[in-house]
Structure formats: C-alpha cells, structure tokens
Amino acid sequence: MTLAIHKTGNGYPLVLFHGWAFDSRVWTPLLPRLTERFTLYLVDLPGFGQSSLMSWEAFCEALIHQLPASFALGGWSMGGLYALRFAHAFAERVSHLLGIATSPFFMKEDDWPGIEPVVIEGFLQKLEHAPSQVLHDFVSLQARGRVMPELPADNCPKALREGLHILASWDYREALSDLALPTSYLFGRLDAITPVEVLEAMRARYPGIGFTLFPRAGHMPFLSHAEEFVAHVEDFLR
C-alpha cells in the first residue's frame, strides 16, 4: 500500500490535497512561487496519482507520520473535505486550514446550497458505462474559470466512484464549527460546483472564518488567478 507525497521547497510546511479526478500534479504551475516561501507536501489522495486506494484510517496513519510537528493544510474541492476532516482529527498538529472552492458538505439540502443529488447519481451511473463522458461533463462544469488542466489519463475507476461517494456523504459542517485554528475559504464567483451561495451560507454559519471571493474565477481560482492566490496564501500564513 502506497501513499505518494511529493516534497519540495523551503520554508513553512504547507500540505496540499487535490480534488476529484486529479492528482498532486494539479499544483505544478504554482510551484515556482510557492516553493520560495514554503516546504510543500503535495499528496496524492487515495486511489489517485501514485497512491493506492485505502481506507480513511490507513490514509491518516500513512500521512501523519511523514509530516512535521506543525503544518498548514490546504485542500481544493474534494481535497477540502479531506483537509477539514484531517484537521479535525489532528487539530493539535494543524496550524492553519485553507479551503479552496470547497464546502464542508457538498450536497444540496433545504437549508444548504450544493450539488443536486441527481447529478452525483448520474455521474455514478455513467462511470459504469461511459467513464470518459463523466470526466468530460465534470470538466465542463469547471471550465467557466477559463483555465483547465488536462485530467490524468490513468484515473482509477474505483477511486473515481469512491470520490463521488465521499462528495455525496461526508458532512463535516459540525466539525468545522469545532475547529479553533485560523481558517480561510476561497471561492470563485463563476464556480458551478461550489457556487457563491455556499460562501454566503458558510459566512452566516461560521462568523470566525475568513472568506475571499475571486470575482472572475470558476472552480480553480488557484490556476486562473495564480498570482492573487499565492499572495493570499502568503498573507494568510505570514
């Protein structure tokens, strides 16, 4: 069983989790800037990139022993759920939490904005018969931000299914309320996956959290607005 962690840079430790259907290579365009100020730990989440598919418990056990005593933690999209859950489990080790185009719960409810359950159900059905179509549809949802990297060609179908189940079932809204560490969430106004309504709902529920909206960004503000994103990270972790 393998958990791939790519370490690079010099400075304060910053652990980054990628989103669904991607791997740690999604951060590559940011490395020239981020590695000047931070020691990056770029993690391939279970089943993606070079990491084996594994349970949450195995993931935590494999990761925590390879990290320094204190570190900042950031996650994009599904990786934001992983980051929030990990920060809640290891609050004494995590100094800062950064959520990027993410939510503590991705599904729509009467009092919570999010993805319609039928969308996830449709993705799960298509994964059985036309996985490439699912990835195309997912890219289309994200492409409003103008910048869209290529999806990895070697995605594991089982990991894709597990990731969709995570998006549909992990609810860490209460866990976010429990966290007592500096926390910042970034959103793109054009995001179709975590729309601005999520920011508004979170701002009402979590008054102690910092929120930033990129007015012309979609679901990948760290790529479409890389300079502004890096400046925000540097300021947040200063």
GROMACS .gro file of C-alpha atoms in nm:
model
  238
    1MET     CA    1   0.000   0.000   0.000
    2THR     CA    2   0.148   0.332  -0.110
    3LEU     CA    3   0.071   0.693  -0.019
    4ALA     CA    4   0.262   0.925  -0.252
    5ILE     CA    5   0.382   1.252  -0.101
    6HIS     CA    6   0.590   1.486  -0.316
    7LYS     CA    7   0.802   1.719  -0.101
    8THR     CA    8   0.962   2.032  -0.244
    9GLY     CA    9   1.057   2.387  -0.149
   10ASN     CA   10   1.189   2.569   0.156
   11GLY     CA   11   1.002   2.742   0.434
   12TYR     CA   12   0.696   2.685   0.647
   13PRO     CA   13   0.534   2.342   0.588
   14LEU     CA   14   0.222   2.352   0.369
   15VAL     CA   15   0.035   2.030   0.289
   16LEU     CA   16  -0.194   2.039  -0.016
   17PHE     CA   17  -0.472   1.798  -0.119
   18HIS     CA   18  -0.600   1.795  -0.479
   19GLY     CA   19  -0.960   1.748  -0.597
   20TRP     CA   20  -1.163   1.467  -0.753
   21ALA     CA   21  -1.023   1.311  -1.075
   22PHE     CA   22  -0.691   1.497  -1.039
   23ASP     CA   23  -0.368   1.428  -0.852
   24SER     CA   24  -0.090   1.634  -0.696
   25ARG     CA   25   0.033   1.746  -1.040
   26VAL     CA   26  -0.252   1.997  -1.048
   27TRP     CA   27  -0.038   2.225  -0.827
   28THR     CA   28   0.258   2.224  -1.068
   29PRO     CA   29   0.200   2.575  -1.215
   30LEU     CA   30   0.221   2.724  -0.864
   31LEU     CA   31   0.549   2.562  -0.764
   32PRO     CA   32   0.788   2.838  -0.879
   33ARG     CA   33   0.619   3.086  -0.643
   34LEU     CA   34   0.512   2.865  -0.353
   35THR     CA   35   0.844   2.685  -0.315
   36GLU     CA   36   1.018   3.017  -0.242
   37ARG     CA   37   0.825   3.054   0.084
   38PHE     CA   38   0.700   2.707   0.178
   39THR     CA   39   0.806   2.348   0.209
   40LEU     CA   40   0.527   2.180   0.016
   41TYR     CA   41   0.390   1.834   0.083
   42LEU     CA   42   0.184   1.752  -0.227
   43VAL     CA   43  -0.024   1.446  -0.150
   44ASP     CA   44  -0.183   1.206  -0.399
   45LEU     CA   45  -0.513   1.120  -0.229
   46PRO     CA   46  -0.612   0.751  -0.203
   47GLY     CA   47  -0.657   0.592  -0.545
   48PHE     CA   48  -0.527   0.893  -0.738
   49GLY     CA   49  -0.186   0.959  -0.889
   50GLN     CA   50   0.069   0.721  -0.741
   51SER     CA   51  -0.130   0.641  -0.424
   52SER     CA   52  -0.309   0.314  -0.356
   53LEU     CA   53  -0.678   0.309  -0.276
   54MET     CA   54  -0.706   0.283   0.104
   55SER     CA   55  -0.937   0.350   0.396
   56TRP     CA   56  -0.952   0.681   0.579
   57GLU     CA   57  -0.778   0.524   0.879
   58ALA     CA   58  -0.495   0.387   0.665
   59PHE     CA   59  -0.460   0.724   0.491
   60CYS     CA   60  -0.425   0.907   0.824
   61GLU     CA   61  -0.176   0.653   0.957
   62ALA     CA   62   0.036   0.671   0.642
   63LEU     CA   63   0.034   1.051   0.622
   64ILE     CA   64   0.063   1.188   0.974
   65HIS     CA   65   0.396   1.017   1.044
   66GLN     CA   66   0.553   1.178   0.737
   67LEU     CA   67   0.461   1.534   0.834
   68PRO     CA   68   0.640   1.779   1.066
   69ALA     CA   69   0.515   1.863   1.415
   70SER     CA   70   0.320   2.165   1.287
   71PHE     CA   71   0.198   2.244   0.937
   72ALA     CA   72  -0.061   2.439   0.740
   73LEU     CA   73  -0.314   2.235   0.545
   74GLY     CA   74  -0.499   2.326   0.226
   75GLY     CA   75  -0.745   2.138   0.008
   76TRP     CA   76  -0.918   2.206  -0.321
   77SER     CA   77  -1.273   2.081  -0.386
   78MET     CA   78  -1.294   1.718  -0.263
   79GLY     CA   79  -0.948   1.773  -0.116
   80GLY     CA   80  -1.103   2.042   0.101
   81LEU     CA   81  -1.323   1.776   0.262
   82TYR     CA   82  -1.016   1.562   0.325
   83ALA     CA   83  -0.834   1.865   0.469
   84LEU     CA   84  -1.120   1.958   0.702
   85ARG     CA   85  -1.159   1.601   0.827
   86PHE     CA   86  -0.782   1.566   0.874
   87ALA     CA   87  -0.758   1.900   1.057
   88HIS     CA   88  -1.040   1.794   1.288
   89ALA     CA   89  -0.862   1.465   1.363
   90PHE     CA   90  -0.519   1.624   1.415
   91ALA     CA   91  -0.608   1.972   1.540
   92GLU     CA   92  -0.301   1.983   1.763
   93ARG     CA   93  -0.075   1.950   1.457
   94VAL     CA   94  -0.251   2.174   1.203
   95SER     CA   95  -0.168   2.545   1.237
   96HIS     CA   96  -0.392   2.683   0.958
   97LEU     CA   97  -0.669   2.546   0.736
   98LEU     CA   98  -0.719   2.672   0.380
   99GLY     CA   99  -1.025   2.562   0.181
  100ILE     CA  100  -1.020   2.627  -0.194
  101ALA     CA  101  -1.352   2.612  -0.384
  102THR     CA  102  -1.482   2.359  -0.134
  103SER     CA  103  -1.756   2.304   0.120
  104PRO     CA  104  -1.794   2.113   0.448
  105PHE     CA  105  -2.087   1.936   0.277
  106PHE     CA  106  -2.128   1.927  -0.100
  107MET     CA  107  -2.490   1.814  -0.133
  108LYS     CA  108  -2.793   2.038  -0.160
  109GLU     CA  109  -3.048   2.032   0.122
  110ASP     CA  110  -3.345   2.253   0.200
  111ASP     CA  111  -3.130   2.484   0.413
  112TRP     CA  112  -2.793   2.426   0.248
  113PRO     CA  113  -2.675   2.505  -0.108
  114GLY     CA  114  -2.486   2.244  -0.302
  115ILE     CA  115  -2.497   1.983  -0.575
  116GLU     CA  116  -2.830   1.823  -0.659
  117PRO     CA  117  -2.819   1.453  -0.561
  118VAL     CA  118  -2.935   1.359  -0.912
  119VAL     CA  119  -2.607   1.499  -1.052
  120ILE     CA  120  -2.394   1.264  -0.841
  121GLU     CA  121  -2.629   0.975  -0.918
  122GLY     CA  122  -2.592   1.047  -1.289
  123PHE     CA  123  -2.213   1.057  -1.263
  124LEU     CA  124  -2.211   0.722  -1.078
  125GLN     CA  125  -2.431   0.561  -1.344
  126LYS     CA  126  -2.220   0.696  -1.629
  127LEU     CA  127  -1.900   0.577  -1.463
  128GLU     CA  128  -2.020   0.220  -1.514
  129HIS     CA  129  -2.077   0.260  -1.888
  130ALA     CA  130  -1.905   0.576  -2.013
  131PRO     CA  131  -1.634   0.695  -1.773
  132SER     CA  132  -1.481   0.929  -2.029
  133GLN     CA  133  -1.817   1.107  -2.063
  134VAL     CA  134  -1.831   1.161  -1.685
  135LEU     CA  135  -1.490   1.324  -1.690
  136HIS     CA  136  -1.590   1.538  -1.988
  137ASP     CA  137  -1.905   1.652  -1.807
  138PHE     CA  138  -1.705   1.729  -1.494
  139VAL     CA  139  -1.454   1.934  -1.691
  140SER     CA  140  -1.743   2.126  -1.848
  141LEU     CA  141  -1.871   2.218  -1.501
  142GLN     CA  142  -1.530   2.355  -1.406
  143ALA     CA  143  -1.433   2.525  -1.731
  144ARG     CA  144  -1.601   2.856  -1.652
  145GLY     CA  145  -1.276   2.971  -1.494
  146ARG     CA  146  -1.104   2.973  -1.835
  147VAL     CA  147  -0.810   2.766  -1.710
  148MET     CA  148  -0.850   2.391  -1.716
  149PRO     CA  149  -0.557   2.149  -1.694
  150GLU     CA  150  -0.575   1.810  -1.853
  151LEU     CA  151  -0.720   1.534  -1.641
  152PRO     CA  152  -0.478   1.250  -1.562
  153ALA     CA  153  -0.515   0.973  -1.820
  154ASP     CA  154  -0.462   0.697  -1.564
  155ASN     CA  155  -0.752   0.761  -1.326
  156CYS     CA  156  -0.868   0.452  -1.137
  157PRO     CA  157  -1.244   0.393  -1.192
  158LYS     CA  158  -1.283   0.257  -0.838
  159ALA     CA  159  -1.119   0.569  -0.694
  160LEU     CA  160  -1.349   0.789  -0.903
  161ARG     CA  161  -1.653   0.607  -0.765
  162GLU     CA  162  -1.523   0.629  -0.410
  163GLY     CA  163  -1.460   1.001  -0.458
  164LEU     CA  164  -1.818   1.059  -0.570
  165HIS     CA  165  -1.944   0.870  -0.264
  166ILE     CA  166  -1.726   1.095  -0.047
  167LEU     CA  167  -1.873   1.407  -0.209
  168ALA     CA  168  -2.223   1.269  -0.154
  169SER     CA  169  -2.183   1.155   0.206
  170TRP     CA  170  -1.911   1.335   0.400
  171ASP     CA  171  -2.077   1.603   0.613
  172TYR     CA  172  -1.830   1.799   0.825
  173ARG     CA  173  -2.034   2.111   0.895
  174GLU     CA  174  -2.027   2.047   1.269
  175ALA     CA  175  -1.657   1.961   1.260
  176LEU     CA  176  -1.584   2.299   1.104
  177SER     CA  177  -1.770   2.466   1.391
  178ASP     CA  178  -1.545   2.281   1.637
  179LEU     CA  179  -1.214   2.394   1.486
  180ALA     CA  180  -1.026   2.661   1.678
  181LEU     CA  181  -0.750   2.747   1.433
  182PRO     CA  182  -0.703   3.017   1.168
  183THR     CA  183  -0.924   2.918   0.876
  184SER     CA  184  -0.972   3.073   0.533
  185TYR     CA  185  -1.201   2.967   0.248
  186LEU     CA  186  -1.161   3.089  -0.111
  187PHE     CA  187  -1.434   3.083  -0.377
  188GLY     CA  188  -1.478   3.178  -0.742
  189ARG     CA  189  -1.791   3.373  -0.834
  190LEU     CA  190  -1.831   3.172  -1.158
  191ASP     CA  191  -1.797   2.833  -0.987
  192ALA     CA  192  -2.074   2.588  -1.081
  193ILE     CA  193  -1.967   2.322  -0.829
  194THR     CA  194  -1.929   2.531  -0.514
  195PRO     CA  195  -2.129   2.840  -0.612
  196VAL     CA  196  -2.126   3.172  -0.431
  197GLU     CA  197  -2.435   3.062  -0.237
  198VAL     CA  198  -2.208   2.820  -0.049
  199LEU     CA  199  -1.987   3.110   0.056
  200GLU     CA  200  -2.293   3.301   0.176
  201ALA     CA  201  -2.426   3.005   0.375
  202MET     CA  202  -2.086   2.944   0.531
  203ARG     CA  203  -2.034   3.310   0.616
  204ALA     CA  204  -2.366   3.311   0.803
  205ARG     CA  205  -2.285   2.990   0.989
  206TYR     CA  206  -1.914   3.043   1.061
  207PRO     CA  207  -1.852   3.407   1.160
  208GLY     CA  208  -1.498   3.333   1.277
  209ILE     CA  209  -1.375   3.215   0.936
  210GLY     CA  210  -1.218   3.435   0.670
  211PHE     CA  211  -1.375   3.427   0.324
  212THR     CA  212  -1.240   3.553  -0.009
  213LEU     CA  213  -1.428   3.569  -0.340
  214PHE     CA  214  -1.243   3.583  -0.672
  215PRO     CA  215  -1.496   3.767  -0.892
  216ARG     CA  216  -1.380   3.626  -1.227
  217ALA     CA  217  -1.275   3.277  -1.119
  218GLY     CA  218  -1.451   2.944  -1.152
  219HIS     CA  219  -1.374   2.622  -0.967
  220MET     CA  220  -0.995   2.655  -0.997
  221PRO     CA  221  -0.903   3.004  -0.870
  222PHE     CA  222  -0.554   2.884  -0.780
  223LEU     CA  223  -0.484   2.838  -1.154
  224SER     CA  224  -0.697   3.105  -1.320
  225HIS     CA  225  -0.579   3.370  -1.072
  226ALA     CA  226  -0.249   3.222  -0.960
  227GLU     CA  227  -0.079   3.547  -0.858
  228GLU     CA  228  -0.371   3.657  -0.640
  229PHE     CA  229  -0.400   3.308  -0.493
  230VAL     CA  230  -0.032   3.287  -0.398
  231ALA     CA  231  -0.047   3.637  -0.247
  232HIS     CA  232  -0.345   3.528  -0.036
  233VAL     CA  233  -0.165   3.215   0.086
  234GLU     CA  234   0.146   3.415   0.175
  235ASP     CA  235  -0.061   3.669   0.366
  236PHE     CA  236  -0.269   3.404   0.543
  237LEU     CA  237   0.036   3.209   0.659
  238ARG     CA  238   0.252   3.510   0.744
   0.00000   0.00000   0.00000
